[in-house]
Short mmCIF file of C-alpha atoms in Angstrom, two decimals:
data_model
loop_
_atom_site.label_atom_id
_atom_site.label_comp_id
_atom_site.label_asym_id
_atom_site.label_seq_id
_atom_site.Cartn_x
_atom_site.Cartn_y
_atom_site.Cartn_z
CA TYR A 1 27.83 1.45 8.08
CA ASN A 2 29.64 0.76 11.32
CA ASP A 3 27.63 -1.86 13.16
CA SER A 4 29.12 -5.26 12.26
CA LYS A 5 26.56 -7.32 14.21
CA TYR A 6 24.12 -7.01 11.29
CA PHE A 7 26.52 -8.81 8.97
CA LEU A 8 27.15 -11.91 11.05
CA GLN A 9 24.71 -14.08 9.10
CA SER A 10 25.89 -15.53 5.80
CA ASP A 11 22.90 -14.19 3.84
CA PHE A 12 23.05 -10.71 5.45
CA ARG A 13 19.38 -11.08 6.47
CA GLN A 14 17.61 -8.58 8.68
CA SER A 15 14.10 -9.37 9.85
CA TYR A 16 11.56 -6.86 11.09
CA PHE A 17 8.89 -7.97 13.55
CA TYR A 18 5.95 -6.07 14.98
CA ASN A 19 5.56 -6.01 18.76
CA CYS A 20 2.28 -4.92 20.29
CA ASN A 21 2.93 -1.76 22.25
CA LEU A 22 0.94 0.29 24.73
CA SER A 23 -0.98 2.16 22.03
CA ASP A 24 -2.31 -1.14 20.61
CA TYR A 25 -3.71 -2.10 24.01
CA PHE A 26 -5.11 1.40 24.46
CA ASN A 27 -6.86 1.18 21.06
CA LEU A 28 -8.41 -2.16 22.06
CA ILE A 29 -9.63 -0.81 25.41
CA PHE A 30 -11.01 2.34 23.76
CA ALA A 31 -12.94 0.34 21.14
CA ALA A 32 -14.35 -2.02 23.78
CA VAL A 33 -15.42 0.86 26.05
CA PHE A 34 -16.99 2.63 23.05
CA MET A 35 -18.97 -0.54 22.28
CA PHE A 36 -20.11 -1.05 25.88
CA ILE A 37 -21.28 2.55 26.18
CA ALA A 38 -23.31 2.00 23.01
CA ILE A 39 -24.79 -1.16 24.55
CA TYR A 40 -25.85 0.87 27.60
CA PHE A 41 -27.55 3.50 25.42
CA LEU A 42 -29.26 0.75 23.42
CA TYR A 43 -30.52 -0.68 26.72
CA CYS A 44 -31.91 2.77 27.57
CA GLY A 45 -33.79 2.78 24.26
CA ILE A 46 -31.69 5.29 22.33
CA LEU A 47 -31.60 3.90 18.80
CA PHE A 48 -28.93 6.37 17.70
CA ALA A 49 -26.46 4.09 19.51
CA VAL A 50 -26.84 1.33 16.88
CA PRO A 51 -24.17 2.79 14.53
CA HIS A 52 -21.93 3.45 17.56
CA PHE A 53 -22.29 -0.17 18.62
CA LEU A 54 -21.45 -1.43 15.12
CA ILE A 55 -18.39 0.83 14.89
CA GLY A 56 -17.19 -0.20 18.37
CA ALA A 57 -17.71 -3.90 17.61
CA GLY A 58 -15.89 -3.58 14.27
CA LEU A 59 -12.93 -1.77 15.81
CA THR A 60 -12.73 -4.29 18.65
CA ILE A 61 -12.68 -7.19 16.19
CA CYS A 62 -10.04 -5.46 14.03
CA ASP A 63 -7.84 -4.72 17.08
CA ILE A 64 -8.06 -8.30 18.35
CA ARG A 65 -7.29 -9.66 14.88
CA HIS A 66 -4.34 -7.28 14.53
CA MET A 67 -2.89 -8.30 17.89
CA TYR A 68 -3.41 -11.98 17.08
CA PHE A 69 -1.45 -11.68 13.81
CA ALA A 70 1.31 -9.74 15.57
CA LYS A 71 1.65 -12.43 18.26
CA MET A 72 1.52 -15.24 15.69
CA SER A 73 4.21 -13.62 13.53
CA ILE A 74 6.56 -13.66 16.51
CA LYS A 75 5.52 -17.15 17.64
CA LYS A 76 5.98 -18.62 14.13
CA HIS A 77 9.09 -16.45 13.60
CA THR A 78 7.58 -14.97 10.42
CA PRO A 79 8.73 -11.36 10.12
CA ILE A 80 6.53 -8.58 8.77
CA PHE A 81 9.23 -8.21 6.16
CA SER A 82 12.90 -9.04 5.83
CA ILE A 83 15.76 -7.79 3.72
CA ASP A 84 18.81 -9.70 2.56
CA LYS A 85 21.28 -9.71 -0.32
CA ASN A 86 18.60 -11.05 -2.70
CA GLY A 87 16.00 -8.39 -2.00
CA LEU A 88 13.01 -7.62 0.15
CA GLN A 89 10.43 -10.18 1.26
CA GLN A 90 7.08 -8.95 2.54
CA ASN A 91 4.98 -11.45 4.55
CA TYR A 92 2.32 -9.08 5.92
CA LYS A 93 0.68 -5.94 4.67
CA ILE A 94 -0.47 -3.14 6.92
CA ARG A 95 -3.83 -1.68 6.00
CA TRP A 96 -5.24 1.16 8.10
CA HIS A 97 -2.73 0.33 10.86
CA PHE A 98 -3.91 -3.31 11.03
CA LEU A 99 -1.71 -6.27 10.12
CA GLU A 100 -2.93 -8.70 7.52
CA PRO A 101 -0.92 -11.74 6.36
CA LEU A 102 -0.30 -12.13 2.65
CA LYS A 103 -1.45 -15.45 1.16
CA ILE A 104 1.81 -15.68 -0.78
CA PRO A 105 4.89 -13.80 0.49
CA ARG A 106 5.92 -11.04 -1.88
CA THR A 107 9.58 -11.11 -2.90
CA ILE A 108 11.14 -8.16 -4.70
CA SER A 109 14.72 -8.28 -5.96
CA TRP A 110 16.96 -5.25 -5.53
CA LYS A 111 17.19 -4.90 -9.32
CA GLN A 112 13.41 -4.34 -9.55
CA ILE A 113 13.46 -1.46 -7.06
CA GLU A 114 13.80 1.86 -8.87
CA LYS A 115 13.56 4.32 -6.00
CA ILE A 116 13.37 4.30 -2.20
CA GLU A 117 12.40 7.44 -0.31
CA ALA A 118 11.14 8.39 3.11
CA TYR A 119 8.20 10.71 3.48
CA LYS A 120 6.02 12.10 6.22
CA PRO A 121 2.40 11.38 5.42
CA ILE A 122 0.20 14.48 5.39
CA ILE A 123 -2.74 12.80 7.09
CA CYS A 124 -0.86 10.65 9.58
CA ILE A 125 1.65 13.12 11.05
CA ASN A 126 1.56 12.71 14.79
CA HIS A 127 3.59 14.07 17.66
CA ASP A 128 6.56 11.83 16.72
CA ASN A 129 6.59 12.91 13.06
CA ASN A 130 6.69 9.24 12.13
CA GLU A 131 7.91 8.42 8.66
CA ARG A 132 6.99 5.85 6.09
CA ILE A 133 9.15 4.38 3.39
CA SER A 134 7.96 4.47 -0.21
CA ILE A 135 9.46 1.88 -2.59
CA CYS A 136 8.91 2.22 -6.34
CA VAL A 137 9.10 -1.19 -8.05
CA ALA A 138 9.44 -1.63 -11.81
CA GLY A 139 6.23 -2.99 -13.33
CA GLN A 140 4.35 -2.99 -10.01
CA SER A 141 2.47 -0.55 -7.87
CA GLU A 142 4.31 1.46 -5.24
CA ILE A 143 4.88 -0.31 -1.93
CA THR A 144 4.69 1.55 1.37
CA LEU A 145 6.54 0.16 4.36
CA ASN A 146 5.29 1.54 7.65
CA PHE A 147 8.52 1.61 9.62
CA PHE A 148 6.86 3.70 12.32
CA VAL A 149 4.72 0.64 13.11
CA ILE A 150 7.58 -1.84 13.06
CA GLY A 151 10.48 -0.12 14.76
CA ILE A 152 11.32 2.92 16.80
CA ASP A 153 14.48 3.96 15.02
CA HIS A 154 12.96 5.06 11.68
CA GLU A 155 16.08 6.80 10.42
CA HIS A 156 18.23 3.71 11.05
CA ASN A 157 15.69 1.46 9.30
CA TYR A 158 15.58 3.78 6.30
CA ARG A 159 19.36 4.08 6.05
CA THR A 160 19.75 0.29 6.36
CA LEU A 161 17.26 -0.27 3.54
CA LEU A 162 19.06 2.28 1.35
CA PHE A 163 22.43 0.70 2.15
CA TYR A 164 21.25 -2.78 1.11
CA TRP A 165 19.66 -1.40 -2.07
CA LYS A 166 22.82 0.47 -3.12
CA LEU A 167 25.09 -2.44 -2.18
CA PHE A 168 23.21 -5.28 -3.87
CA ARG A 169 21.19 -3.75 -6.74
CA ASN A 170 24.02 -3.77 -9.29
CA ASN A 171 26.04 -6.86 -8.50
CA GLY A 172 23.12 -9.13 -7.52
CA GLN A 173 25.13 -11.14 -5.01
#
């Protein structure tokens, strides 16, 4: 691990934030256009457009909510998750690509983590071959961190997480 700038803080903390990118805005525009086309067809008397309208309205609401939580996490300086010498703290969960804040932040010590591995999801493989990180925690269900949503450099994020786990899991500093 060569980059010393990550070890300047006394608690070795790294925080991961989500920034809205172009695809988020495209998803919002697509959902809104889908809804407005359905409104036009409803105006023309085509009742088949009712489910299309409901889907478009639901997606628009989900996209706006997702972008709101992303902006608020940056504004309040609450990362999606952070890692430090004590373990991993998760403040938001990502469900179906949408951010959702946890009522109580989830903290997992390095000693509880049994296995960390990267995998390419079968359903979600896209042109970037984005990866997710699977964390097996003792006595809990498996946690999936969507690094492809949070940062661009997936391999670096994965290697950093592995480095922290191997460094701090045994000595608990």
